[in-house]
Coordinates of C-alpha atoms in Angstrom, one line a residue:
X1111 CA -19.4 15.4 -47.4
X1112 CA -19.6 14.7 -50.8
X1113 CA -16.4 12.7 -51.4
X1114 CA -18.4 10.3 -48.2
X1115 CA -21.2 10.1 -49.3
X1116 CA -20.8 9.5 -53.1
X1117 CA -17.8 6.8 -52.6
X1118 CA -20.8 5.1 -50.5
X1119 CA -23.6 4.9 -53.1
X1120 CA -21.0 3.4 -55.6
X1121 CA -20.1 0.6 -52.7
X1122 CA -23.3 -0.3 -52.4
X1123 CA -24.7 -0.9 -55.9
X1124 CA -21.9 -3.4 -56.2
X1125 CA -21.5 -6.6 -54.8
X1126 CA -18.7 -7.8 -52.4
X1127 CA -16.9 -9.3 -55.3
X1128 CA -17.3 -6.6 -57.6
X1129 CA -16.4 -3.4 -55.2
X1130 CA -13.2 -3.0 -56.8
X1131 CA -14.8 -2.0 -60.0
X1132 CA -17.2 0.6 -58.0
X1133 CA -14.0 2.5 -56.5
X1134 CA -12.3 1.9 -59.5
X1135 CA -14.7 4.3 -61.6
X1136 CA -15.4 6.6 -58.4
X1137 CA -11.4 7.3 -57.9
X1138 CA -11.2 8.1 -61.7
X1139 CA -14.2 10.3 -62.0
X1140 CA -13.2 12.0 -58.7
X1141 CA -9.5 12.5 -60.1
X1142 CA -10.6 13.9 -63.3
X1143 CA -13.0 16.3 -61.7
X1144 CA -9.6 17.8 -59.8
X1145 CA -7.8 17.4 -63.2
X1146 CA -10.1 19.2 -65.2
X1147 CA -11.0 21.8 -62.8
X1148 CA -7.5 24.3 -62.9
X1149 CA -7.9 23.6 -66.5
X1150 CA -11.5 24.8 -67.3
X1151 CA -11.1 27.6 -64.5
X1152 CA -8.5 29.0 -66.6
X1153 CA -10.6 28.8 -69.5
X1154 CA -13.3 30.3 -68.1
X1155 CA -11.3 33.4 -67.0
X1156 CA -9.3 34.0 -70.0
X1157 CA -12.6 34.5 -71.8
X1158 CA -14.9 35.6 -69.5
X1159 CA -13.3 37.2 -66.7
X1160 CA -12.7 35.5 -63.3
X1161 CA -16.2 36.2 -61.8
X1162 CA -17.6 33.8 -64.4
X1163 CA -16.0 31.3 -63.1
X1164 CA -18.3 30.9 -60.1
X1165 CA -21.5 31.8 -62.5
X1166 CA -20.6 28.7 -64.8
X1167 CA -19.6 26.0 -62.3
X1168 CA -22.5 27.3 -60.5
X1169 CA -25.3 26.7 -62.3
X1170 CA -23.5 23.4 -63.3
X1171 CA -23.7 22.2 -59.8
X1172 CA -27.4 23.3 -59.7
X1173 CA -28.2 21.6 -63.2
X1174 CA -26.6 18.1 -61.2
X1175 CA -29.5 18.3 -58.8
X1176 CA -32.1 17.0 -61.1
X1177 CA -30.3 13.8 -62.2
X1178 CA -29.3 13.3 -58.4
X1179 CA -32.5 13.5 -57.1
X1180 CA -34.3 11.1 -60.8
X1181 CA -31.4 8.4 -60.7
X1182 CA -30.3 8.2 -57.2
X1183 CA -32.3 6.0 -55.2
X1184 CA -33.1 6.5 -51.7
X1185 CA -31.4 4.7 -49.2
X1186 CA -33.0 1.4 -47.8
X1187 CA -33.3 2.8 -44.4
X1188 CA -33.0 -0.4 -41.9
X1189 CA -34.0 0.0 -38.5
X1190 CA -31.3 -0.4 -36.1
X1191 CA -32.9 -2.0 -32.6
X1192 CA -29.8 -2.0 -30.4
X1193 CA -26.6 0.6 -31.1
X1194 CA -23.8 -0.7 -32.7
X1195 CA -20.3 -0.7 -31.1
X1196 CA -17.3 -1.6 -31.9
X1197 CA -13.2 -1.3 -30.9
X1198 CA -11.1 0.6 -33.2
X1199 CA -8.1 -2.3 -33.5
X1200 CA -4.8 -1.9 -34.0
X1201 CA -5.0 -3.0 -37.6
X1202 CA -7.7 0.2 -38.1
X1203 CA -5.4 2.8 -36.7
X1204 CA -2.1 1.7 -38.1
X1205 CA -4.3 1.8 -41.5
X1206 CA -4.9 5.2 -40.8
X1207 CA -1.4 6.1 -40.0
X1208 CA -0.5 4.8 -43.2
X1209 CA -3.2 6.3 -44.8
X1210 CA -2.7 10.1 -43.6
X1211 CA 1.2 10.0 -44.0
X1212 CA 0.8 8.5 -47.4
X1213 CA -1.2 11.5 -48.6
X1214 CA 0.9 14.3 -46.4
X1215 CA 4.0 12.7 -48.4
X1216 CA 2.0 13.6 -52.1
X1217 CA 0.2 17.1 -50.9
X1218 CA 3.1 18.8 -48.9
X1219 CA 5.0 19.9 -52.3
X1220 CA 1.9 21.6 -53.8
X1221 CA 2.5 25.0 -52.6
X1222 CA 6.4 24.4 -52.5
X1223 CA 6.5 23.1 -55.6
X1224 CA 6.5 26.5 -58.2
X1225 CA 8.6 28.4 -55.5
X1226 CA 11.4 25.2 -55.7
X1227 CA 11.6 24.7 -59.2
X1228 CA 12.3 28.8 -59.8
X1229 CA 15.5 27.6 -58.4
X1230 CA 16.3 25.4 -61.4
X1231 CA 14.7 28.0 -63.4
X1232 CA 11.5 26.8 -63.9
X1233 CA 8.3 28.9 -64.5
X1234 CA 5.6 28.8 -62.3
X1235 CA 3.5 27.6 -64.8
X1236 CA 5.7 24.8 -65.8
X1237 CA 6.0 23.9 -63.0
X1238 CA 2.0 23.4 -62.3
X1239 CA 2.5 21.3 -65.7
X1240 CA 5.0 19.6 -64.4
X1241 CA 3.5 18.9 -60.7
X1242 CA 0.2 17.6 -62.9
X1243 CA 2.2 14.6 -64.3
X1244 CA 1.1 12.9 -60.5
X1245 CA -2.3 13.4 -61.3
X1246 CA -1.6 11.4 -64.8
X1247 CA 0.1 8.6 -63.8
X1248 CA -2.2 8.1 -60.9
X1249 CA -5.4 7.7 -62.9
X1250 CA -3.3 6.0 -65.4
X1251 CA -1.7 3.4 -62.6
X1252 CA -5.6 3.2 -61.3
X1253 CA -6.8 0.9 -64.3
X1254 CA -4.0 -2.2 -63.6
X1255 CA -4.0 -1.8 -60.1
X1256 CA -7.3 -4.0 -58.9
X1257 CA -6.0 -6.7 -61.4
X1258 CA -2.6 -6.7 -58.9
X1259 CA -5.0 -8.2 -56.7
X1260 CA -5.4 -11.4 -57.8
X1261 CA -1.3 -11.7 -57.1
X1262 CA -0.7 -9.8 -53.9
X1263 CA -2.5 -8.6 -50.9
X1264 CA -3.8 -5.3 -50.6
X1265 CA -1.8 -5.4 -47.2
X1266 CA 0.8 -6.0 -49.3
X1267 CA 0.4 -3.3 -52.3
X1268 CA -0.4 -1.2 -49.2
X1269 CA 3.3 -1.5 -48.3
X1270 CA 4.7 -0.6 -51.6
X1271 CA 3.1 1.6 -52.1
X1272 CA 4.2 3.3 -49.1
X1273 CA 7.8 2.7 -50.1
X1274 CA 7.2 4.3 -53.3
X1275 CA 6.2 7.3 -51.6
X1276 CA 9.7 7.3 -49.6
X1277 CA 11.5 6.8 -52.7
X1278 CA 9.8 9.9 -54.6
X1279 CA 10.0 12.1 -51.6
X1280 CA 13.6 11.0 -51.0
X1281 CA 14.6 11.5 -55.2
X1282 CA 12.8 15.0 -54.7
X1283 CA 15.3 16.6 -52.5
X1284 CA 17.2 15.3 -54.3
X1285 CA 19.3 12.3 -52.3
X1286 CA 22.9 13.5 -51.5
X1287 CA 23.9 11.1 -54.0
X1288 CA 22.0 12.7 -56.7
X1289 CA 22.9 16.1 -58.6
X1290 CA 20.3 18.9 -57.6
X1291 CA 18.6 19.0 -61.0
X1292 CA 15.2 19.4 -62.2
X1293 CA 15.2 16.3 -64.1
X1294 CA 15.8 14.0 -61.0
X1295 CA 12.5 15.9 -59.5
X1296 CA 10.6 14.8 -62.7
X1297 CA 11.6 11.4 -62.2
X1298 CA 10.6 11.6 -58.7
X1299 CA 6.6 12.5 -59.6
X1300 CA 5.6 9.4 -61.1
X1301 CA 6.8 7.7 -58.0
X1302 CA 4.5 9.6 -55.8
X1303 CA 1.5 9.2 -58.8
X1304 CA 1.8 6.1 -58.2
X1305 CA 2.3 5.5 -54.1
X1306 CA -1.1 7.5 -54.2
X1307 CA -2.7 5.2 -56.8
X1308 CA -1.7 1.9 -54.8
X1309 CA -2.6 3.4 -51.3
X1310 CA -5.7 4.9 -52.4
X1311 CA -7.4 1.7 -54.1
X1312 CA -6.1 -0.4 -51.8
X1313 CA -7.2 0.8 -48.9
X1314 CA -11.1 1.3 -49.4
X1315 CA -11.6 -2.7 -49.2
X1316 CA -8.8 -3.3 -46.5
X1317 CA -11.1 -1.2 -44.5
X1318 CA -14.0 -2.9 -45.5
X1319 CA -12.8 -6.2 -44.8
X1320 CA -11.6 -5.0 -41.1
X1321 CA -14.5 -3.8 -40.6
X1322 CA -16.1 -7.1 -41.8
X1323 CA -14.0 -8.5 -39.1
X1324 CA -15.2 -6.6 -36.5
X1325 CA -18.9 -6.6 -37.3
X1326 CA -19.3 -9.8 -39.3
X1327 CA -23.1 -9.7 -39.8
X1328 CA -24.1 -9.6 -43.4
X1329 CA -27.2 -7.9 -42.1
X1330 CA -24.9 -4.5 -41.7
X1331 CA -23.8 -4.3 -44.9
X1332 CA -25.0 -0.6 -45.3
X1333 CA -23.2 0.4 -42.3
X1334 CA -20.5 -0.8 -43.1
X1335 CA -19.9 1.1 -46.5
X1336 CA -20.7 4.0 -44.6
X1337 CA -18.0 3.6 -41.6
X1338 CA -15.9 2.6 -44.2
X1339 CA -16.4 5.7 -46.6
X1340 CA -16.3 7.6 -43.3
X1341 CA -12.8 6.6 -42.3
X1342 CA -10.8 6.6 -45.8
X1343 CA -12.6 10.0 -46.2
X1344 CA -11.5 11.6 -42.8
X1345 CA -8.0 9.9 -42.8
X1346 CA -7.5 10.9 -46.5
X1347 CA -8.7 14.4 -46.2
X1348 CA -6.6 14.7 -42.7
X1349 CA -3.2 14.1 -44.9
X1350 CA -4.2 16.5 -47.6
X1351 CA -4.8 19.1 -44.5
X1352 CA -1.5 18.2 -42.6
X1353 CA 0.5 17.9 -45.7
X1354 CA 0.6 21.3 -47.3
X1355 CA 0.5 23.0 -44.1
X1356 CA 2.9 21.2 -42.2
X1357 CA 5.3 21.0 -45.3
X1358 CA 5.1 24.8 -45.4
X1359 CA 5.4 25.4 -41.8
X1360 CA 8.5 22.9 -41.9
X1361 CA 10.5 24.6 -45.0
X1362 CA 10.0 28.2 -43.5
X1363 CA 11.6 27.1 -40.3
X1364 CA 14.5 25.2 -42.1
X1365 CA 14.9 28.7 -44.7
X1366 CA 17.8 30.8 -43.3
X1367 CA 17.8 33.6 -45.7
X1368 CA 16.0 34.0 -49.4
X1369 CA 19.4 32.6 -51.2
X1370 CA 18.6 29.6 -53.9
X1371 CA 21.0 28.1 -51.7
X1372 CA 19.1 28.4 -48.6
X1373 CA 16.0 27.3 -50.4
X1374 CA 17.0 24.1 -52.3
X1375 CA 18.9 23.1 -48.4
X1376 CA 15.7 24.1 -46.9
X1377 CA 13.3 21.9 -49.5
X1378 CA 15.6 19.1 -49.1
X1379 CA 15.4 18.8 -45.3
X1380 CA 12.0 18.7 -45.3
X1381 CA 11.6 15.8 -48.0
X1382 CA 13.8 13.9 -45.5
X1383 CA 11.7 15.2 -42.7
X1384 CA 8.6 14.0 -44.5
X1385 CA 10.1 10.9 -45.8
X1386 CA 11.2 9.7 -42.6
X1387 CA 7.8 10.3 -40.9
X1388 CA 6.3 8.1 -44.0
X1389 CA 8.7 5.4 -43.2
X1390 CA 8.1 5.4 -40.2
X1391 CA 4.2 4.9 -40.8
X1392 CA 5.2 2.1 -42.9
X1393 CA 6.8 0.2 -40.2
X1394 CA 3.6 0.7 -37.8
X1395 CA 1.5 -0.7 -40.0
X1396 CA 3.9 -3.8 -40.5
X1397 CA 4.2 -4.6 -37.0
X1398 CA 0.0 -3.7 -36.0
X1399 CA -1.7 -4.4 -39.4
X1400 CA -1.4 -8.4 -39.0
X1401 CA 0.4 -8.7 -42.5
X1402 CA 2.2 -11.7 -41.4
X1403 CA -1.3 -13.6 -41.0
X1404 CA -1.3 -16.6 -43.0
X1405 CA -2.7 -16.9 -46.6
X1406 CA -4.3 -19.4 -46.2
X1407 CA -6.2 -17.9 -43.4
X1408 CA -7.0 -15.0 -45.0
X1409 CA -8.7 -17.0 -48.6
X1410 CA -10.7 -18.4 -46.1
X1411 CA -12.0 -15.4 -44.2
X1412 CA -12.8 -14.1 -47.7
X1413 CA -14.3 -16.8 -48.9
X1414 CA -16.6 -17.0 -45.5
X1415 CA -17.3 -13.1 -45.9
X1416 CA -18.7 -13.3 -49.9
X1417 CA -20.8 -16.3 -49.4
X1418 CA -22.7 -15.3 -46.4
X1419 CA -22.4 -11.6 -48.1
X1420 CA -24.0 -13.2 -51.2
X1421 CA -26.7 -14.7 -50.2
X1422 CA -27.8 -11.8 -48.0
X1423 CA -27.5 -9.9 -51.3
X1424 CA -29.7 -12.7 -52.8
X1425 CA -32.3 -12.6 -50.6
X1426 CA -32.5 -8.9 -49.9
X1427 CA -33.2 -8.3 -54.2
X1428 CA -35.9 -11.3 -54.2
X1429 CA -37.6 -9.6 -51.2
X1430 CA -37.4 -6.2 -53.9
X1431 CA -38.4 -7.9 -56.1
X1432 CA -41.5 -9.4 -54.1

């Protein structure tokens, strides 16, 4: 609710041209928040006892009301007079695809991850060290990514960054051309940092401008960031469900026995399991996600969509203003 809901409020105090910079700042806040939180929870209980973690971060949360409710305008509440509908099309739900498969590839290793580098014997907490270097590169990779706009499609970056996911996946079984080392599974992270990093801030406004597509009436603007909050969040947070529990439910079935041996087969099978279903998202959104659309086309759809966009945006703060 409030991943929705705050990814929408920083949509809408930016204008068409400018959203990038409002996901931009939400993804990094949002990925620090999950950064910091192990951390300071560890903190907290080393020197307070684990109760006190809840007593702390709760009355944090509670002290957050009061700016919420002071800064936070209300929402300009437009009255609808006849129900909007609209098709989901192809382009939305091979999106999707993408979308979930793209996050089960990055979350299905989190609870595997400590239990497969004892194997190359690795401590469990080196290994959560270790598994955080994703969560580094991908709010590193988040600060270069808009400007990749301006020379490829999001489509495009969408795509890679799919394959990028594949490649990390595939280097963390390892390959069967690689040694099984822990060293090839630390070069595999960064690739998955970064599939999530290109995937993730590139497919906020790919949704939008579907969705622009579909219900191209400036007047709907509003709605729009909120369908469009509403699907990354639900596709997003289906992945991160699907991925660790399908990832675990895949490598018990693949274990034959408790043997290192048995394990690192078992881990590796399902990287390929998992890799392949990634790839295979990949390819649906190729064929249904109307990549091969002209360029020149699509300049002008974007150029129609931020004039008409900005001058409803004009209007709408001189009637404010009035």
């Amino acid at each position: 609710m409030f991943h929705s809901c705050g990814q929408t409020q920083y949509l809408k105090k930016f204008p068409f041209q400018k959203v990038q910079l409002g996901i931009e700042i939400f993804l990094k806040l949002l990925r620090l928040g999950l950064v910091s939180g192990p951390f300071m929870g560890a903190i907290i209980d080393y020197y307070f006892g684990y109760q006190y973690i809840f007593y702390i971060l709760g009355g944090i949360f509670f002290l957050s009301i009061l700016p919420t409710i002071t800064f936070i305008p209300d929402d300009n509440k437009q009255i609808i007079k006849e129900k909007i509908q609209f098709q989901l099309e192809k382009w939305i739900i091979s999106l999707s695809i993408l979308l979930t498969m793209m996050a089960t590839g990055t979350t299905f290793i989190n609870p595997l991850f400590s239990i497969h580098m004892k194997q190359y014997g690795i401590k469990s907490y080196q290994a959560s060290l270790i598994l955080g270097t994703t969560s580094i590169i991908y709010i590193g990779s988040i600060n270069f990514v808009p400007s990749l706009f301006k020379y490829f499609s999001k489509k495009t970056l969408l795509l890679v960054g799919i394959s990028l996911g594949v490649v990390g996946v595939l280097l963390l079984a390892p390959v069967f051309i690689l040694p099984q080392q822990w060293w090839v599974v630390f070069i595999a992270l960064p690739f998955i940092g970064l599939s999530n990093s290109l995937c993730v801030v590139s497919s906020i406004p790919q949704y939008m401008e579907y969705m622009y597509k579909i219900l191209p009436d400036p007047t709907l603007k509003q709605q729009i960031h909120d369908l469009t909050s509403g699907l990354f969040v639900s596709f997003y947070s289906l992945g991160n469900f699907i991925g660790p529990l399908f990832g675990g439910v895949l490598f018990d079935q693949l274990l034959n026995d408790s043997s290192s041996e048995s394990q690192l087969e078992a881990f590796q099978y399902t990287c390929y399991v998992i890799g392949g279903i990634m790839f295979l998202s990949s390819i649906i959104y190729f064929v249904f996600g109307n990549i091969l659309k002209t360029q020149k086309h699509k300049e002008t759809l974007d150029a129609s969509l931020v004039t008409s966009l900005q001058s409803y945006e004009d209007n709408h703060s001189e009637n404010q203003n009035l």
